Amino acid sequence: MLIPPMICGPLATLVTDPGLIVQFQRPGRLWWLLVPLVVVLGYVGLSARRTPVRRPSRIDLRRILPRDKAWKRHLAVLCSVASMASLVLAFAQPQAFREEPRDRATVVITMDVSRSMIATDVQPSRLSAAKSAAKSFLTELPERFNVALVKFAASAQLVVPPTTDRGTVSTAIDNLQVLPSTAIGEGIYSSLDALKLAPDDPSHPGTKPPAAVVLLSDGATNVGRPSLPAAQQARRENVPVYTIAYGTAGGYVYEEGRRQPVPVNHHELAAIAKASGGEKFSAESLGQLTDVYKSIAKAVGQEKVYAEVTDRYVGYGLLLAVLAGLGVVSLAARWP
């Protein structure tokens, strides 16, 4: 079918703009959108037409037979037209971003083991609960993902290099012990170094699979290199840092017999996430922390891929057609 340039030309240009979310491989087929438009105009015209005045008869069937509800009729027609429009969009082969599971990736679990992690505002303690949630996180990640473990206090250390052996990582998490001070920046730099040890993507030799750092902390940097430049370096390496501010404002520990408050520092962790292109989360209990880890697992386990989404619009069209059919059946059932 030939497409009138004056009608379809601007539309084709619009839908193939790379800056838009949805593009069409066959924009010329959008000409068929005129069909549902004509149907709408025809229906509006028929509905607006006045019914001629008739002389009253001895038996007025319109008063005896039940009258249909206008909104049902309008809704059935609207669903029918929308179904046609959706199928036309599918016919034009739309493309858009869709979530698809990653085949491979590397995740670094970076945990704060500073002395503030022995605070008991999270039962049985911040560190014990964090260990439990981190091990649950391992089970949420796809089996082919490599996982590394980094701990930090006054300094940072790679505990387990990237591996698919979940048992090794889980055992290492259990063996984490608290140490003094907090060096979040060093933890990020060590995590980036750990990613260099990850194996290449088998599908693309010479390149590393996508990576992310999941950093849990309850404090602020008080030793070592600052965290913001480390986060900026992570962004340059295309490694988002997902931060988890863990604990409550009322947390405390005892230092030399004195009660020392250890409130969570949300500001620094939020700045790290923003600078690296990641996301900041908060958790004040084991349950909340487990939910946060599940959200992160879903985020790193999927990627946005620009692909054809014809099936999506076919589904919309089918659903609307079913609704239109139900409306017609409802109206027809009122008549003998």
CSV table of C-alpha atoms in Angstrom, one decimal:
chain,number,residue,atom,x,y,z
A,1,MET,CA,0.0,0.0,0.0
A,2,LEU,CA,1.3,3.4,-0.9
A,3,ILE,CA,1.6,5.8,2.0
A,4,PRO,CA,0.6,9.5,1.5
A,5,PRO,CA,3.8,11.4,2.4
A,6,MET,CA,1.8,14.3,3.8
A,7,ILE,CA,0.2,12.0,6.4
A,8,CYS,CA,2.6,9.3,7.2
A,9,GLY,CA,5.9,11.2,6.6
A,10,PRO,CA,5.9,13.2,9.8
A,11,LEU,CA,4.7,10.2,11.8
A,12,ALA,CA,7.4,8.0,10.4
A,13,THR,CA,10.1,10.6,11.3
A,14,LEU,CA,8.7,10.9,14.8
A,15,VAL,CA,8.6,7.2,15.7
A,16,THR,CA,12.1,6.5,14.3
A,17,ASP,CA,13.7,9.2,16.4
A,18,PRO,CA,16.5,7.4,18.4
A,19,GLY,CA,15.8,9.7,21.4
A,20,LEU,CA,12.3,8.1,21.8
A,21,ILE,CA,11.6,5.1,24.0
A,22,VAL,CA,9.6,3.3,21.3
A,23,GLN,CA,10.6,3.0,17.6
A,24,PHE,CA,9.1,1.0,14.8
A,25,GLN,CA,10.9,-1.1,12.2
A,26,ARG,CA,8.1,-0.7,9.7
A,27,PRO,CA,6.7,2.9,10.4
A,28,GLY,CA,5.0,2.9,7.0
A,29,ARG,CA,2.5,0.4,8.3
A,30,LEU,CA,1.2,3.0,10.8
A,31,TRP,CA,-1.0,4.2,8.0
A,32,TRP,CA,-3.5,1.6,9.1
A,33,LEU,CA,-4.1,3.6,12.3
A,34,LEU,CA,-6.5,5.6,10.1
A,35,VAL,CA,-8.9,2.5,10.1
A,36,PRO,CA,-9.7,2.7,13.9
A,37,LEU,CA,-9.9,6.5,13.6
A,38,VAL,CA,-12.5,6.2,10.8
A,39,VAL,CA,-14.4,3.7,12.9
A,40,VAL,CA,-14.4,6.1,15.9
A,41,LEU,CA,-15.6,9.0,13.7
A,42,GLY,CA,-18.3,6.8,12.2
A,43,TYR,CA,-19.5,5.7,15.6
A,44,VAL,CA,-19.6,9.2,17.0
A,45,GLY,CA,-21.6,10.4,13.9
A,46,LEU,CA,-24.1,7.6,14.3
A,47,SER,CA,-24.5,8.2,18.0
A,48,ALA,CA,-25.1,11.9,17.5
A,49,ARG,CA,-27.7,11.4,14.9
A,50,ARG,CA,-31.2,12.3,16.1
A,51,THR,CA,-33.8,9.7,16.1
A,52,PRO,CA,-36.9,10.9,14.1
A,53,VAL,CA,-40.0,11.5,16.1
A,54,ARG,CA,-42.6,8.8,15.8
A,55,ARG,CA,-46.3,8.8,16.5
A,56,PRO,CA,-47.1,6.9,19.7
A,57,SER,CA,-48.6,3.5,19.0
A,58,ARG,CA,-50.9,1.4,21.2
A,59,ILE,CA,-48.0,-0.8,22.2
A,60,ASP,CA,-44.6,0.8,22.6
A,61,LEU,CA,-42.1,-2.0,22.7
A,62,ARG,CA,-39.4,0.4,23.8
A,63,ARG,CA,-41.2,0.7,27.1
A,64,ILE,CA,-41.6,-3.0,27.6
A,65,LEU,CA,-38.2,-4.3,26.5
A,66,PRO,CA,-35.3,-3.5,28.8
A,67,ARG,CA,-33.0,-0.7,27.5
A,68,ASP,CA,-29.3,-1.2,27.2
A,69,LYS,CA,-27.0,0.9,29.2
A,70,ALA,CA,-25.2,3.4,26.9
A,71,TRP,CA,-21.9,3.3,28.8
A,72,LYS,CA,-21.6,-0.5,28.1
A,73,ARG,CA,-22.1,0.1,24.4
A,74,HIS,CA,-19.5,2.9,24.4
A,75,LEU,CA,-17.0,0.9,26.4
A,76,ALA,CA,-17.4,-2.1,24.1
A,77,VAL,CA,-16.8,0.1,21.0
A,78,LEU,CA,-13.8,1.9,22.7
A,79,CYS,CA,-12.2,-1.5,23.6
A,80,SER,CA,-12.7,-2.7,20.1
A,81,VAL,CA,-11.1,0.4,18.5
A,82,ALA,CA,-8.2,0.3,21.0
A,83,SER,CA,-7.7,-3.4,20.1
A,84,MET,CA,-7.4,-2.5,16.5
A,85,ALA,CA,-5.0,0.3,17.2
A,86,SER,CA,-2.8,-2.0,19.3
A,87,LEU,CA,-2.7,-4.6,16.6
A,88,VAL,CA,-1.7,-1.9,14.1
A,89,LEU,CA,1.2,-0.9,16.4
A,90,ALA,CA,2.2,-4.6,16.6
A,91,PHE,CA,2.0,-4.8,12.8
A,92,ALA,CA,4.6,-2.0,12.6
A,93,GLN,CA,7.1,-4.1,14.6
A,94,PRO,CA,7.7,-1.8,17.7
A,95,GLN,CA,11.0,-1.8,19.5
A,96,ALA,CA,11.6,-0.7,23.1
A,97,PHE,CA,13.7,-1.4,26.2
A,98,ARG,CA,12.8,-4.6,28.0
A,99,GLU,CA,14.2,-6.3,31.0
A,100,GLU,CA,16.0,-9.6,30.3
A,101,PRO,CA,18.0,-11.8,32.6
A,102,ARG,CA,21.8,-11.4,32.4
A,103,ASP,CA,23.8,-14.4,31.3
A,104,ARG,CA,26.9,-13.4,33.3
A,105,ALA,CA,28.0,-10.7,35.7
A,106,THR,CA,30.4,-10.2,38.6
A,107,VAL,CA,29.1,-8.9,42.0
A,108,VAL,CA,31.4,-7.8,44.8
A,109,ILE,CA,29.9,-8.0,48.3
A,110,THR,CA,31.8,-5.3,50.2
A,111,MET,CA,31.1,-5.4,54.0
A,112,ASP,CA,32.0,-3.0,56.8
A,113,VAL,CA,33.5,-4.9,59.7
A,114,SER,CA,34.3,-1.9,61.9
A,115,ARG,CA,33.6,-2.0,65.7
A,116,SER,CA,30.3,-0.2,65.3
A,117,MET,CA,29.0,-3.3,63.6
A,118,ILE,CA,28.8,-5.0,67.0
A,119,ALA,CA,25.9,-2.6,68.0
A,120,THR,CA,22.8,-4.5,69.1
A,121,ASP,CA,20.2,-2.1,67.8
A,122,VAL,CA,19.7,-4.8,65.1
A,123,GLN,CA,19.3,-8.2,66.7
A,124,PRO,CA,21.4,-10.1,67.6
A,125,SER,CA,24.0,-7.5,66.3
A,126,ARG,CA,24.5,-5.5,63.2
A,127,LEU,CA,27.3,-7.8,61.9
A,128,SER,CA,25.5,-11.1,62.7
A,129,ALA,CA,22.4,-9.9,60.9
A,130,ALA,CA,24.4,-8.6,58.0
A,131,LYS,CA,26.1,-12.0,57.6
A,132,SER,CA,22.8,-13.8,57.5
A,133,ALA,CA,21.3,-11.4,54.9
A,134,ALA,CA,24.5,-11.5,52.8
A,135,LYS,CA,24.4,-15.3,52.7
A,136,SER,CA,20.7,-15.2,51.6
A,137,PHE,CA,21.8,-12.7,48.9
A,138,LEU,CA,24.1,-15.3,47.5
A,139,THR,CA,21.1,-17.6,46.8
A,140,GLU,CA,19.3,-14.8,45.0
A,141,LEU,CA,22.0,-14.3,42.4
A,142,PRO,CA,22.1,-16.4,39.2
A,143,GLU,CA,24.3,-19.4,39.5
A,144,ARG,CA,26.6,-18.3,36.6
A,145,PHE,CA,27.4,-15.0,38.3
A,146,ASN,CA,30.8,-14.6,39.9
A,147,VAL,CA,30.8,-13.3,43.4
A,148,ALA,CA,33.7,-11.7,45.3
A,149,LEU,CA,33.9,-10.7,49.0
A,150,VAL,CA,35.8,-7.6,50.3
A,151,LYS,CA,35.9,-6.5,53.9
A,152,PHE,CA,37.0,-3.1,55.3
A,153,ALA,CA,37.7,-1.4,58.6
A,154,ALA,CA,40.9,0.6,59.0
A,155,SER,CA,41.9,-0.9,55.7
A,156,ALA,CA,40.3,-3.1,53.0
A,157,GLN,CA,41.1,-6.7,52.1
A,158,LEU,CA,40.0,-9.0,49.3
A,159,VAL,CA,38.7,-12.0,51.2
A,160,VAL,CA,37.4,-14.1,48.3
A,161,PRO,CA,38.3,-13.4,44.6
A,162,PRO,CA,35.5,-13.7,42.0
A,163,THR,CA,34.1,-17.2,42.0
A,164,THR,CA,30.9,-19.1,41.3
A,165,ASP,CA,31.5,-21.3,44.4
A,166,ARG,CA,28.8,-20.0,46.7
A,167,GLY,CA,30.0,-22.2,49.6
A,168,THR,CA,33.4,-20.6,49.7
A,169,VAL,CA,31.9,-17.1,49.9
A,170,SER,CA,29.4,-18.2,52.5
A,171,THR,CA,32.1,-19.7,54.7
A,172,ALA,CA,34.2,-16.5,54.4
A,173,ILE,CA,31.2,-14.4,55.4
A,174,ASP,CA,30.8,-16.5,58.5
A,175,ASN,CA,34.4,-15.9,59.5
A,176,LEU,CA,34.3,-12.1,59.3
A,177,GLN,CA,35.5,-10.4,62.5
A,178,VAL,CA,35.2,-6.8,63.7
A,179,LEU,CA,38.2,-4.4,63.5
A,180,PRO,CA,38.6,-0.7,64.4
A,181,SER,CA,38.0,2.3,62.2
A,182,THR,CA,36.1,2.7,58.9
A,183,ALA,CA,37.7,3.1,55.4
A,184,ILE,CA,34.8,3.1,52.9
A,185,GLY,CA,36.9,4.6,50.2
A,186,GLU,CA,39.5,1.8,50.5
A,187,GLY,CA,36.7,-0.7,50.4
A,188,ILE,CA,35.5,0.7,47.0
A,189,TYR,CA,39.1,0.7,45.6
A,190,SER,CA,39.7,-2.9,46.7
A,191,SER,CA,36.4,-3.9,45.1
A,192,LEU,CA,37.4,-2.4,41.8
A,193,ASP,CA,40.7,-4.3,42.0
A,194,ALA,CA,38.8,-7.5,42.7
A,195,LEU,CA,36.8,-7.1,39.5
A,196,LYS,CA,40.0,-7.2,37.5
A,197,LEU,CA,40.4,-10.8,38.6
A,198,ALA,CA,37.0,-11.8,37.2
A,199,PRO,CA,37.2,-14.2,34.2
A,200,ASP,CA,36.4,-12.9,30.7
A,201,ASP,CA,33.0,-13.3,29.3
A,202,PRO,CA,33.1,-16.6,27.3
A,203,SER,CA,30.9,-15.0,24.6
A,204,HIS,CA,33.2,-12.0,24.2
A,205,PRO,CA,36.9,-13.1,24.9
A,206,GLY,CA,39.0,-10.2,26.1
A,207,THR,CA,36.1,-8.4,27.7
A,208,LYS,CA,34.8,-8.5,31.3
A,209,PRO,CA,31.2,-9.2,32.0
A,210,PRO,CA,29.1,-6.4,33.6
A,211,ALA,CA,29.9,-5.8,37.3
A,212,ALA,CA,28.5,-4.1,40.4
A,213,VAL,CA,29.5,-3.5,44.0
A,214,VAL,CA,27.1,-4.0,46.9
A,215,LEU,CA,28.5,-2.1,49.8
A,216,LEU,CA,27.1,-2.3,53.3
A,217,SER,CA,28.2,0.1,56.0
A,218,ASP,CA,26.8,1.8,59.2
A,219,GLY,CA,29.3,4.6,59.5
A,220,ALA,CA,31.3,7.3,57.7
A,221,THR,CA,34.9,7.3,56.5
A,222,ASN,CA,37.4,8.2,59.2
A,223,VAL,CA,40.6,6.8,57.8
A,224,GLY,CA,42.1,6.1,54.3
A,225,ARG,CA,41.3,7.7,51.0
A,226,PRO,CA,38.0,9.6,50.7
A,227,SER,CA,35.0,7.7,49.3
A,228,LEU,CA,33.7,10.2,46.7
A,229,PRO,CA,36.7,9.9,44.4
A,230,ALA,CA,36.5,6.2,44.7
A,231,ALA,CA,32.8,6.3,43.7
A,232,GLN,CA,33.7,8.5,40.7
A,233,GLN,CA,36.4,6.0,39.7
A,234,ALA,CA,33.8,3.3,39.8
A,235,ARG,CA,31.6,5.3,37.5
A,236,ARG,CA,34.4,5.7,35.0
A,237,GLU,CA,34.8,1.9,35.0
A,238,ASN,CA,31.1,1.5,34.6
A,239,VAL,CA,30.7,-0.2,37.9
A,240,PRO,CA,27.6,1.0,39.9
A,241,VAL,CA,27.9,0.9,43.7
A,242,TYR,CA,24.7,-0.1,45.5
A,243,THR,CA,25.1,1.2,49.1
A,244,ILE,CA,23.2,0.0,52.1
A,245,ALA,CA,23.0,2.2,55.2
A,246,TYR,CA,22.5,-0.3,57.9
A,247,GLY,CA,21.4,0.2,61.5
A,248,THR,CA,19.4,2.8,63.4
A,249,ALA,CA,20.0,6.3,64.7
A,250,GLY,CA,20.0,4.9,68.3
A,251,GLY,CA,22.8,2.4,67.9
A,252,TYR,CA,25.7,2.4,70.3
A,253,VAL,CA,28.7,0.4,71.5
A,254,TYR,CA,30.8,0.5,74.7
A,255,GLU,CA,34.3,1.9,74.4
A,256,GLU,CA,36.5,1.6,77.6
A,257,GLY,CA,33.3,1.2,79.6
A,258,ARG,CA,31.6,4.2,78.1
A,259,ARG,CA,28.6,4.2,75.9
A,260,GLN,CA,29.5,5.5,72.4
A,261,PRO,CA,26.7,6.4,70.0
A,262,VAL,CA,27.2,4.9,66.5
A,263,PRO,CA,24.4,6.4,64.3
A,264,VAL,CA,24.2,5.5,60.7
A,265,ASN,CA,25.7,8.0,58.2
A,266,HIS,CA,23.2,8.2,55.3
A,267,HIS,CA,24.7,11.2,53.6
A,268,GLU,CA,28.0,9.6,52.6
A,269,LEU,CA,26.5,6.4,51.4
A,270,ALA,CA,23.9,8.3,49.3
A,271,ALA,CA,26.7,10.4,47.8
A,272,ILE,CA,28.6,7.3,46.8
A,273,ALA,CA,25.6,5.7,45.1
A,274,LYS,CA,24.8,8.9,43.2
A,275,ALA,CA,28.4,9.5,42.1
A,276,SER,CA,28.9,5.9,40.9
A,277,GLY,CA,25.5,5.5,39.1
A,278,GLY,CA,24.2,3.0,41.7
A,279,GLU,CA,21.4,3.3,44.2
A,280,LYS,CA,21.3,3.9,48.0
A,281,PHE,CA,19.2,1.7,50.3
A,282,SER,CA,18.5,1.7,54.0
A,283,ALA,CA,17.7,-1.1,56.4
A,284,GLU,CA,17.1,-1.1,60.2
A,285,SER,CA,16.4,-4.7,60.7
A,286,LEU,CA,17.3,-8.2,59.4
A,287,GLY,CA,14.0,-8.4,57.5
A,288,GLN,CA,14.5,-5.0,55.8
A,289,LEU,CA,18.1,-5.9,54.9
A,290,THR,CA,17.0,-9.2,53.4
A,291,ASP,CA,14.4,-7.3,51.3
A,292,VAL,CA,17.0,-4.8,50.2
A,293,TYR,CA,19.4,-7.6,49.1
A,294,LYS,CA,16.5,-9.2,47.1
A,295,SER,CA,15.9,-5.8,45.3
A,296,ILE,CA,19.6,-5.5,44.5
A,297,ALA,CA,19.7,-9.1,43.2
A,298,LYS,CA,16.9,-8.3,40.9
A,299,ALA,CA,18.5,-5.1,39.7
A,300,VAL,CA,21.9,-6.7,38.9
A,301,GLY,CA,20.4,-9.9,37.6
A,302,GLN,CA,18.6,-8.1,34.8
A,303,GLU,CA,19.6,-5.7,32.1
A,304,LYS,CA,17.7,-3.4,29.8
A,305,VAL,CA,17.9,-4.6,26.2
A,306,TYR,CA,16.5,-2.7,23.2
A,307,ALA,CA,14.5,-5.3,21.3
A,308,GLU,CA,11.3,-5.9,19.4
A,309,VAL,CA,8.2,-5.9,21.6
A,310,THR,CA,5.6,-6.9,19.1
A,311,ASP,CA,4.3,-9.6,21.5
A,312,ARG,CA,3.6,-6.9,24.1
A,313,TYR,CA,1.2,-5.0,21.7
A,314,VAL,CA,-0.4,-8.2,20.5
A,315,GLY,CA,-1.2,-9.0,24.1
A,316,TYR,CA,-2.7,-5.6,24.7
A,317,GLY,CA,-4.8,-6.1,21.6
A,318,LEU,CA,-6.0,-9.5,22.7
A,319,LEU,CA,-7.0,-8.3,26.1
A,320,LEU,CA,-8.9,-5.3,24.7
A,321,ALA,CA,-10.6,-7.6,22.2
A,322,VAL,CA,-11.7,-9.9,25.1
A,323,LEU,CA,-13.1,-6.9,27.0
A,324,ALA,CA,-15.0,-5.7,23.8
A,325,GLY,CA,-16.4,-9.2,23.4
A,326,LEU,CA,-17.6,-9.4,27.0
A,327,GLY,CA,-19.3,-6.0,26.5
A,328,VAL,CA,-21.1,-7.2,23.3
A,329,VAL,CA,-22.2,-10.5,25.1
A,330,SER,CA,-23.5,-8.5,28.0
A,331,LEU,CA,-25.6,-6.3,25.7
A,332,ALA,CA,-26.9,-9.2,23.6
A,333,ALA,CA,-27.9,-11.2,26.7
A,334,ARG,CA,-30.6,-8.6,27.5
A,335,TRP,CA,-32.6,-9.4,24.3
A,336,PRO,CA,-34.5,-12.6,23.6
